[in-house]
CSV table of C-alpha atoms in Angstrom, one decimal:
chain,number,residue,atom,x,y,z
H,824,MET,CA,1.7,-111.1,274.1
H,825,HIS,CA,-0.2,-112.8,272.0
H,826,PRO,CA,-3.6,-114.1,272.3
H,827,LEU,CA,-2.4,-117.8,273.1
H,828,GLY,CA,0.8,-116.9,275.5
H,829,GLU,CA,-2.2,-115.2,276.8
H,830,LYS,CA,-4.7,-117.9,277.6
H,831,TYR,CA,-2.1,-120.6,277.8
H,832,ILE,CA,0.8,-119.3,279.7
H,833,ARG,CA,2.0,-119.2,282.9
H,834,LYS,CA,2.6,-115.6,283.2
H,835,GLY,CA,4.7,-116.2,287.1
H,836,THR,CA,7.4,-118.0,284.9
H,837,LEU,CA,8.2,-115.1,281.9
H,838,PRO,CA,10.7,-114.1,280.7
H,839,TYR,CA,11.7,-118.0,279.2
H,840,LEU,CA,15.1,-119.0,280.1
H,841,TRP,CA,16.3,-119.7,276.1
H,842,CYS,CA,19.0,-117.7,274.2
H,843,PRO,CA,18.0,-114.7,271.8
H,844,GLY,CA,16.8,-115.9,268.5
H,845,CYS,CA,16.2,-120.2,270.1
H,846,GLY,CA,14.3,-122.5,268.4
H,847,ASN,CA,12.1,-123.5,271.5
H,848,GLY,CA,10.1,-120.6,271.5
H,849,ILE,CA,9.0,-121.3,267.9
H,850,VAL,CA,8.1,-125.2,268.7
H,851,LEU,CA,6.0,-123.9,272.2
H,852,HIS,CA,4.1,-121.6,269.7
H,853,ALA,CA,3.4,-124.1,267.1
H,854,THR,CA,2.6,-126.7,270.2
H,855,LEU,CA,0.2,-124.2,271.8
H,856,SER,CA,-2.0,-123.9,268.4
H,857,ALA,CA,-2.1,-126.8,267.8
H,858,LEU,CA,-3.5,-127.6,271.9
H,859,ASP,CA,-5.7,-125.1,271.1
H,860,GLU,CA,-7.3,-125.7,267.1
H,861,LEU,CA,-7.6,-129.6,269.0
H,862,ASN,CA,-9.0,-128.0,272.1
H,863,ILE,CA,-8.1,-130.9,274.3
H,864,MET,CA,-6.5,-128.9,277.2
H,865,ASP,CA,-8.1,-130.3,280.3
H,866,ARG,CA,-6.9,-133.7,278.8
H,867,ILE,CA,-3.8,-133.1,278.2
H,868,ALA,CA,-0.8,-134.0,280.3
H,869,LEU,CA,2.9,-132.8,279.0
H,870,VAL,CA,6.2,-134.7,279.8
H,871,GLY,CA,9.4,-132.7,279.5
H,872,GLY,CA,13.2,-134.1,280.0
H,873,ILE,CA,16.7,-132.3,280.8
H,874,GLY,CA,18.0,-129.8,278.8
H,875,CYS,CA,16.8,-126.6,276.9
H,876,SER,CA,13.7,-128.6,275.0
H,877,GLY,CA,12.8,-129.9,279.0
H,878,TRP,CA,12.0,-126.6,279.6
H,879,ILE,CA,8.7,-126.3,277.1
H,880,PRO,CA,6.2,-128.2,278.7
H,881,THR,CA,6.7,-126.1,282.3
H,882,TYR,CA,6.1,-123.3,280.2
H,883,ILE,CA,2.2,-124.1,279.7
H,884,ASN,CA,-0.1,-123.7,282.2
H,885,ALA,CA,-1.7,-127.5,281.6
H,886,ASP,CA,-0.6,-130.7,283.4
H,887,THR,CA,2.5,-131.2,283.0
H,888,MET,CA,5.5,-133.0,284.4
H,889,HIS,CA,9.9,-132.2,284.4
H,890,VAL,CA,11.4,-135.8,284.9
H,891,LEU,CA,14.6,-137.0,285.1
H,892,HIS,CA,17.7,-137.2,282.5
H,893,GLY,CA,16.5,-139.4,279.4
H,894,ARG,CA,13.6,-140.3,281.3
H,895,THR,CA,10.8,-138.7,279.7
H,896,ILE,CA,9.3,-142.1,278.1
H,897,PRO,CA,9.1,-144.0,280.9
H,898,PHE,CA,7.1,-141.6,282.9
H,899,ALA,CA,5.3,-140.7,279.7
H,900,THR,CA,4.6,-145.0,279.3
H,901,GLY,CA,3.3,-145.1,283.0
H,902,LEU,CA,1.0,-141.8,282.8
H,903,LYS,CA,-0.7,-143.2,279.8
H,904,MET,CA,-1.2,-146.7,281.3
H,905,SER,CA,-2.9,-145.6,284.1
H,906,ASP,CA,-5.6,-142.6,282.4
H,907,ARG,CA,-5.2,-144.2,279.0
H,908,ASP,CA,-7.6,-140.9,278.2
H,909,ARG,CA,-4.9,-138.6,278.3
H,910,LYS,CA,-3.3,-137.3,275.2
H,911,VAL,CA,0.5,-137.4,276.1
H,912,VAL,CA,2.8,-135.3,275.0
H,913,VAL,CA,6.3,-135.8,275.3
H,914,PHE,CA,9.3,-132.6,274.9
H,915,SER,CA,12.7,-134.0,274.4
H,916,GLY,CA,16.1,-133.4,273.0
H,917,ASP,CA,18.1,-134.9,270.8
H,918,GLY,CA,20.6,-136.0,273.5
H,919,ASP,CA,17.5,-136.5,275.6
H,920,CYS,CA,16.2,-138.3,274.0
H,921,LEU,CA,18.9,-140.8,271.5
H,922,GLY,CA,21.5,-140.2,273.7
H,923,ILE,CA,20.8,-140.9,277.7
H,924,GLY,CA,17.2,-141.9,276.9
H,925,GLY,CA,18.2,-143.8,273.5
H,926,ASN,CA,16.9,-147.6,275.1
H,927,HIS,CA,13.9,-146.4,276.0
H,928,PHE,CA,13.0,-144.4,273.0
H,929,ILE,CA,13.5,-147.6,271.2
H,930,HIS,CA,11.1,-149.8,272.9
H,931,GLY,CA,8.5,-146.8,273.4
H,932,ALA,CA,8.0,-147.2,269.7
H,933,ARG,CA,8.5,-151.0,269.6
H,934,ARG,CA,5.2,-151.1,271.5
H,935,ASN,CA,3.7,-148.5,269.8
H,936,ILE,CA,1.8,-146.8,273.2
H,937,ASP,CA,0.1,-144.1,272.0
H,938,ILE,CA,2.4,-141.1,273.2
H,939,THR,CA,3.6,-137.7,270.6
H,940,VAL,CA,7.0,-137.7,271.1
H,941,VAL,CA,8.4,-134.1,269.9
H,942,MET,CA,12.4,-134.2,269.8
H,943,ILE,CA,13.9,-130.9,269.2
H,944,HIS,CA,17.1,-131.7,267.2
H,945,ASN,CA,20.0,-128.9,267.7
H,946,GLN,CA,22.7,-131.5,267.1
H,947,ILE,CA,24.5,-130.5,270.6
H,948,TYR,CA,24.3,-130.3,273.8
H,949,GLY,CA,23.3,-127.1,274.9
H,950,MET,CA,22.5,-126.6,278.0
H,951,THR,CA,25.7,-128.3,279.3
H,952,GLY,CA,28.2,-126.0,277.0
H,953,GLY,CA,28.4,-127.6,273.5
H,954,GLN,CA,29.4,-131.2,273.5
H,955,VAL,CA,29.2,-133.5,271.7
H,956,ALA,CA,25.7,-135.2,270.8
H,957,PRO,CA,25.1,-138.4,269.3
H,958,THR,CA,23.3,-136.1,266.4
H,959,THR,CA,26.1,-134.0,265.4
H,960,PRO,CA,27.7,-134.1,261.9
H,961,TYR,CA,30.2,-136.4,261.3
H,962,ASN,CA,33.5,-134.3,261.7
H,963,GLY,CA,31.4,-131.3,263.7
H,964,LYS,CA,33.4,-129.5,265.7
H,965,THR,CA,32.1,-128.8,269.1
H,966,LYS,CA,33.8,-128.4,272.6
H,967,THR,CA,34.8,-131.7,273.4
H,968,SER,CA,35.5,-132.1,269.6
H,969,PRO,CA,37.4,-129.7,268.6
H,970,TYR,CA,39.3,-131.7,265.5
H,971,GLY,CA,36.1,-132.4,264.2
H,972,ASN,CA,34.2,-135.2,265.4
H,973,ASN,CA,34.4,-139.1,264.4
H,974,GLU,CA,31.3,-140.7,265.4
H,975,PRO,CA,28.7,-140.2,262.1
H,976,PRO,CA,25.0,-138.9,263.8
H,977,PHE,CA,22.0,-140.9,264.3
H,978,ASP,CA,19.1,-140.9,261.4
H,979,ALA,CA,16.5,-140.4,264.7
H,980,CYS,CA,13.5,-140.9,262.0
H,981,GLU,CA,14.5,-144.0,260.9
H,982,LEU,CA,15.4,-145.6,263.9
H,983,ALA,CA,11.9,-144.7,265.1
H,984,ARG,CA,10.5,-146.3,262.1
H,985,VAL,CA,12.7,-149.4,262.2
H,986,ALA,CA,11.7,-149.7,265.8
H,987,GLY,CA,8.1,-150.0,265.3
H,988,ALA,CA,6.6,-145.9,265.0
H,989,SER,CA,3.2,-145.9,263.4
H,990,PHE,CA,3.8,-141.9,262.9
H,991,VAL,CA,6.8,-140.5,262.0
H,992,ALA,CA,7.6,-137.1,260.9
H,993,ARG,CA,10.1,-134.2,260.2
H,994,TRP,CA,10.2,-130.7,260.1
H,995,THR,CA,12.6,-127.4,260.8
H,996,THR,CA,11.9,-124.3,263.2
H,997,ALA,CA,11.9,-122.5,259.2
H,998,HIS,CA,8.3,-124.6,259.2
H,999,PRO,CA,6.4,-123.6,262.3
H,1000,ARG,CA,2.9,-123.9,260.0
H,1001,GLN,CA,3.7,-127.1,258.7
H,1002,LEU,CA,4.9,-128.1,262.2
H,1003,SER,CA,1.9,-127.2,264.3
H,1004,LYS,CA,-0.1,-128.8,261.5
H,1005,THR,CA,1.7,-132.5,262.6
H,1006,ILE,CA,1.6,-131.7,266.1
H,1007,GLN,CA,-2.0,-131.9,265.5
H,1008,GLU,CA,-1.9,-135.0,263.3
H,1009,ALA,CA,0.0,-136.6,265.9
H,1010,ILE,CA,-1.6,-136.1,268.6
H,1011,SER,CA,-4.7,-137.2,267.0
H,1012,HIS,CA,-3.5,-140.5,265.8
H,1013,GLU,CA,-3.2,-143.5,268.0
H,1014,GLY,CA,0.0,-145.1,268.3
H,1015,PHE,CA,3.5,-144.1,269.0
H,1016,SER,CA,4.3,-141.1,267.3
H,1017,PHE,CA,7.0,-138.8,266.6
H,1018,ILE,CA,8.3,-135.8,265.2
H,1019,GLU,CA,11.7,-134.6,265.4
H,1020,VAL,CA,12.5,-130.7,264.7
H,1021,LEU,CA,15.4,-129.6,263.9
H,1022,THR,CA,16.2,-126.7,265.4
H,1023,GLN,CA,19.0,-123.7,265.8
H,1024,CYS,CA,20.9,-123.3,268.6
H,1025,PRO,CA,22.8,-119.7,268.0
H,1026,THR,CA,24.6,-120.0,271.6
H,1027,GLN,CA,25.8,-123.2,271.2
H,1028,ALA,CA,25.9,-125.1,267.9
H,1029,GLY,CA,26.1,-122.3,265.4
H,1030,ARG,CA,28.8,-120.8,267.4
H,1031,VAL,CA,31.0,-123.5,267.6
H,1032,LEU,CA,29.7,-126.0,264.7
H,1033,TYR,CA,28.6,-123.3,261.8
H,1034,GLY,CA,30.8,-120.4,262.6
H,1035,THR,CA,27.8,-117.7,263.6
H,1036,ALA,CA,25.4,-117.1,265.9
H,1037,ASN,CA,22.6,-115.1,263.9
H,1038,ALA,CA,19.8,-117.0,264.3
H,1039,ALA,CA,18.1,-115.7,261.0
H,1040,LYS,CA,21.7,-117.3,258.7
H,1041,LEU,CA,20.8,-120.5,260.2
H,1042,LEU,CA,17.6,-120.9,259.8
H,1043,ASP,CA,18.5,-120.5,256.3
H,1044,MET,CA,20.5,-122.8,256.3
H,1045,LEU,CA,17.9,-125.4,258.0
H,1046,LYS,CA,16.1,-124.3,255.1
H,1047,GLU,CA,18.2,-124.6,252.2
H,1048,SER,CA,19.6,-128.2,253.5
H,1049,THR,CA,16.3,-129.7,253.9
H,1050,ILE,CA,13.7,-130.3,251.2
H,1051,SER,CA,10.1,-131.4,251.4
H,1052,ILE,CA,9.1,-134.8,251.1
H,1053,THR,CA,5.9,-134.0,248.0
H,1054,ALA,CA,8.8,-131.9,246.2
H,1055,ALA,CA,11.9,-134.3,246.4
H,1056,LYS,CA,9.3,-136.7,244.4
H,1057,ASN,CA,10.1,-135.0,240.8
H,1058,LYS,CA,13.7,-134.4,242.0
H,1059,SER,CA,16.6,-137.0,240.7
H,1060,ALA,CA,19.6,-138.5,242.9
H,1061,GLU,CA,21.6,-135.6,242.3
H,1062,GLU,CA,18.9,-132.7,243.3
H,1063,LEU,CA,18.5,-134.7,246.3
H,1064,GLN,CA,22.3,-135.1,247.8
H,1065,GLY,CA,23.3,-133.9,250.9
H,1066,LYS,CA,19.4,-132.9,251.4
H,1067,LEU,CA,17.6,-134.0,254.3
H,1068,LEU,CA,13.7,-135.0,253.9
H,1069,VAL,CA,10.9,-132.8,256.1
H,1070,GLY,CA,7.7,-133.9,256.1
H,1071,LYS,CA,5.2,-136.8,257.1
H,1072,LEU,CA,8.0,-139.7,256.4
H,1073,TYR,CA,5.6,-142.6,257.9
H,1074,HIS,CA,2.0,-143.4,259.0
H,1075,ASP,CA,0.6,-146.4,259.4
H,1076,GLU,CA,-2.8,-146.6,260.8
H,1077,CYS,CA,-3.2,-150.3,260.7
H,1078,LYS,CA,-0.4,-151.2,263.4
H,1079,PRO,CA,-2.0,-152.3,267.5
H,1080,GLU,CA,-1.7,-149.9,269.8
H,1081,PHE,CA,-0.4,-150.8,273.4
H,1082,THR,CA,-2.5,-149.7,275.8
H,1083,SER,CA,-6.0,-151.2,273.8
H,1084,CYS,CA,-4.2,-154.3,273.2
H,1085,TYR,CA,-3.0,-154.4,277.0
H,1086,TYR,CA,-7.1,-153.5,278.5
H,1087,ARG,CA,-7.6,-155.4,276.1
H,1088,ARG,CA,-5.8,-158.9,277.6
H,1089,ASN,CA,-6.6,-157.6,280.7
H,1090,ASN,CA,-10.4,-157.9,280.3
H,1091,ALA,CA,-9.9,-161.0,278.4
H,1092,ILE,CA,-7.9,-163.2,281.0
H,1093,SER,CA,-10.3,-161.7,284.4
H,1094,SER,CA,-13.8,-162.6,282.8
H,1095,LEU,CA,-12.2,-166.3,282.4
F,720,MET,CA,-1.7,-104.9,262.0
F,721,VAL,CA,1.3,-106.2,263.6
F,722,ILE,CA,1.9,-105.6,266.9
F,723,ILE,CA,5.2,-106.0,268.6
F,724,ASP,CA,4.9,-106.5,272.5
F,725,ASN,CA,8.6,-104.9,273.6
F,726,ASN,CA,8.2,-106.2,277.1
F,727,TYR,CA,9.1,-110.1,275.5
F,728,CYS,CA,11.1,-109.3,272.5
F,729,LYS,CA,14.8,-110.5,272.8
F,730,GLY,CA,15.9,-108.3,269.6
F,731,CYS,CA,16.7,-112.1,267.7
F,732,PHE,CA,15.0,-110.2,264.9
F,733,LEU,CA,14.1,-113.4,263.1
F,734,CYS,CA,10.5,-111.7,262.2
F,735,MET,CA,12.8,-108.8,260.5
F,736,HIS,CA,14.3,-111.3,258.5
F,737,TYR,CA,10.9,-113.2,257.4
F,738,CYS,CA,8.7,-110.6,256.9
F,739,PRO,CA,7.8,-111.2,253.1
F,740,LYS,CA,7.7,-107.5,252.7
F,741,LYS,CA,10.3,-106.5,254.5
F,742,ILE,CA,8.3,-103.9,256.8
F,743,ILE,CA,9.8,-105.0,260.0
F,744,ASP,CA,13.6,-102.6,260.6
F,745,LYS,CA,15.7,-102.5,263.8
F,746,SER,CA,14.9,-99.6,265.9
F,747,THR,CA,17.2,-97.7,268.3
F,748,ASN,CA,15.3,-98.6,271.6
F,749,ILE,CA,15.9,-100.6,273.9
F,750,ASN,CA,13.4,-102.4,275.9
F,751,GLY,CA,14.1,-102.9,279.8
F,752,LYS,CA,16.0,-106.1,279.5
F,753,GLY,CA,19.0,-104.2,277.5
F,754,TYR,CA,17.5,-105.7,274.3
F,755,ALA,CA,17.7,-103.8,271.1
F,756,VAL,CA,13.6,-104.0,269.2
F,757,PRO,CA,12.5,-104.2,266.1
F,758,TYR,CA,9.5,-101.5,264.6
F,759,ILE,CA,7.6,-101.6,261.9
F,760,ALA,CA,9.1,-99.1,259.7
F,761,ASN,CA,6.2,-99.7,256.5
F,762,PRO,CA,3.1,-100.5,258.3
F,763,GLU,CA,0.3,-99.6,255.4
F,764,GLU,CA,2.3,-102.3,253.0
F,765,CYS,CA,1.5,-105.4,255.7
F,766,SER,CA,-0.5,-108.7,254.5
F,767,ASN,CA,-1.2,-109.9,257.8
F,768,CYS,CA,0.3,-113.4,256.5
F,769,LYS,CA,1.8,-113.9,260.3
F,770,THR,CA,4.8,-115.0,259.7
F,771,CYS,CA,6.2,-112.8,262.0
F,772,GLU,CA,4.1,-113.8,264.5
F,773,LEU,CA,4.7,-117.5,264.0
F,774,ILE,CA,8.1,-117.3,263.6
F,775,CYS,CA,9.0,-115.4,266.8
F,776,PRO,CA,10.2,-117.2,269.6
F,777,GLU,CA,9.0,-114.9,272.6
F,778,LEU,CA,5.6,-114.9,271.7
F,779,ALA,CA,5.8,-111.3,271.7
F,780,ILE,CA,4.4,-110.5,268.0
F,781,THR,CA,0.3,-110.8,267.0
F,782,VAL,CA,-1.2,-109.6,264.2
F,783,GLU,CA,-4.6,-108.2,264.1
F,784,GLU,CA,-7.3,-108.5,261.6
F,785,GLY,CA,-7.6,-104.7,259.8
F,786,ASP,CA,-5.7,-102.1,258.7
F,787,ASN,CA,-2.6,-100.0,260.6
């Protein structure tokens, strides 16, 4: 096993529950290398929601919570408020974060509370059998939309930005190096950090939406459908047609952070 | 040097697809879980770029500095 796995993985939980070729393992590896680089394993708390991606924290030998469906951000908020020195990282799926927990997500972003949300985006409800999700592309065929999806999907990064998040980034599992670096930067950032990770789901989204269960082909599709924000600067509008921007999309250092504002106000009131 | 831990491999072959030098290939070996596992076909061409290590979803690949 990889040295990072030897160091930080709970051996009794192996093997992973994920299907062969699943992107969650790549996100787990990127997170482990980011945490190792920052050397903050003793003051980190990981929160996982319900869904395949909610299992990511449970494999890591750190303080973890596996919570109710869609309620990752409320639990993380409570944790951060009671223990300010802790760095809180949330792992949530697209259905968990934008569907069931959509309201919590926008309010977490609005408060600009210092938590890092890694949203694993596989475009479908994978664990429950491949139902249509709030991120399924328009016209996409799933088990519950066999003639095509009528609903346009969410742009999660745009939603986080307009709701008030101070760090917004998007990567795919085809960019593991960049993803690890961005997770590192997001954990160090004070404020609500949101990272959308587009992943392949060979079993559900792959077979039903894209007609292939080959993880390598799905990863190639992800890579082809995206363009880095730095490379996009020199491209014309026609060349960017249908391409999704990846990279650090928004970063604001000056926005006030919720917990520090709260404690400052609390101290001011108690000294009256 | 690329080391593949067959106990954890699930045979997705992302390592084979993403290797820039194409040194990894499918083998006929089956591991304990019943998955066909990859093997290093041309170890001398490895450039230690660690792409296979990062793309492996099972943390089954380790790349160590030095010759194969």
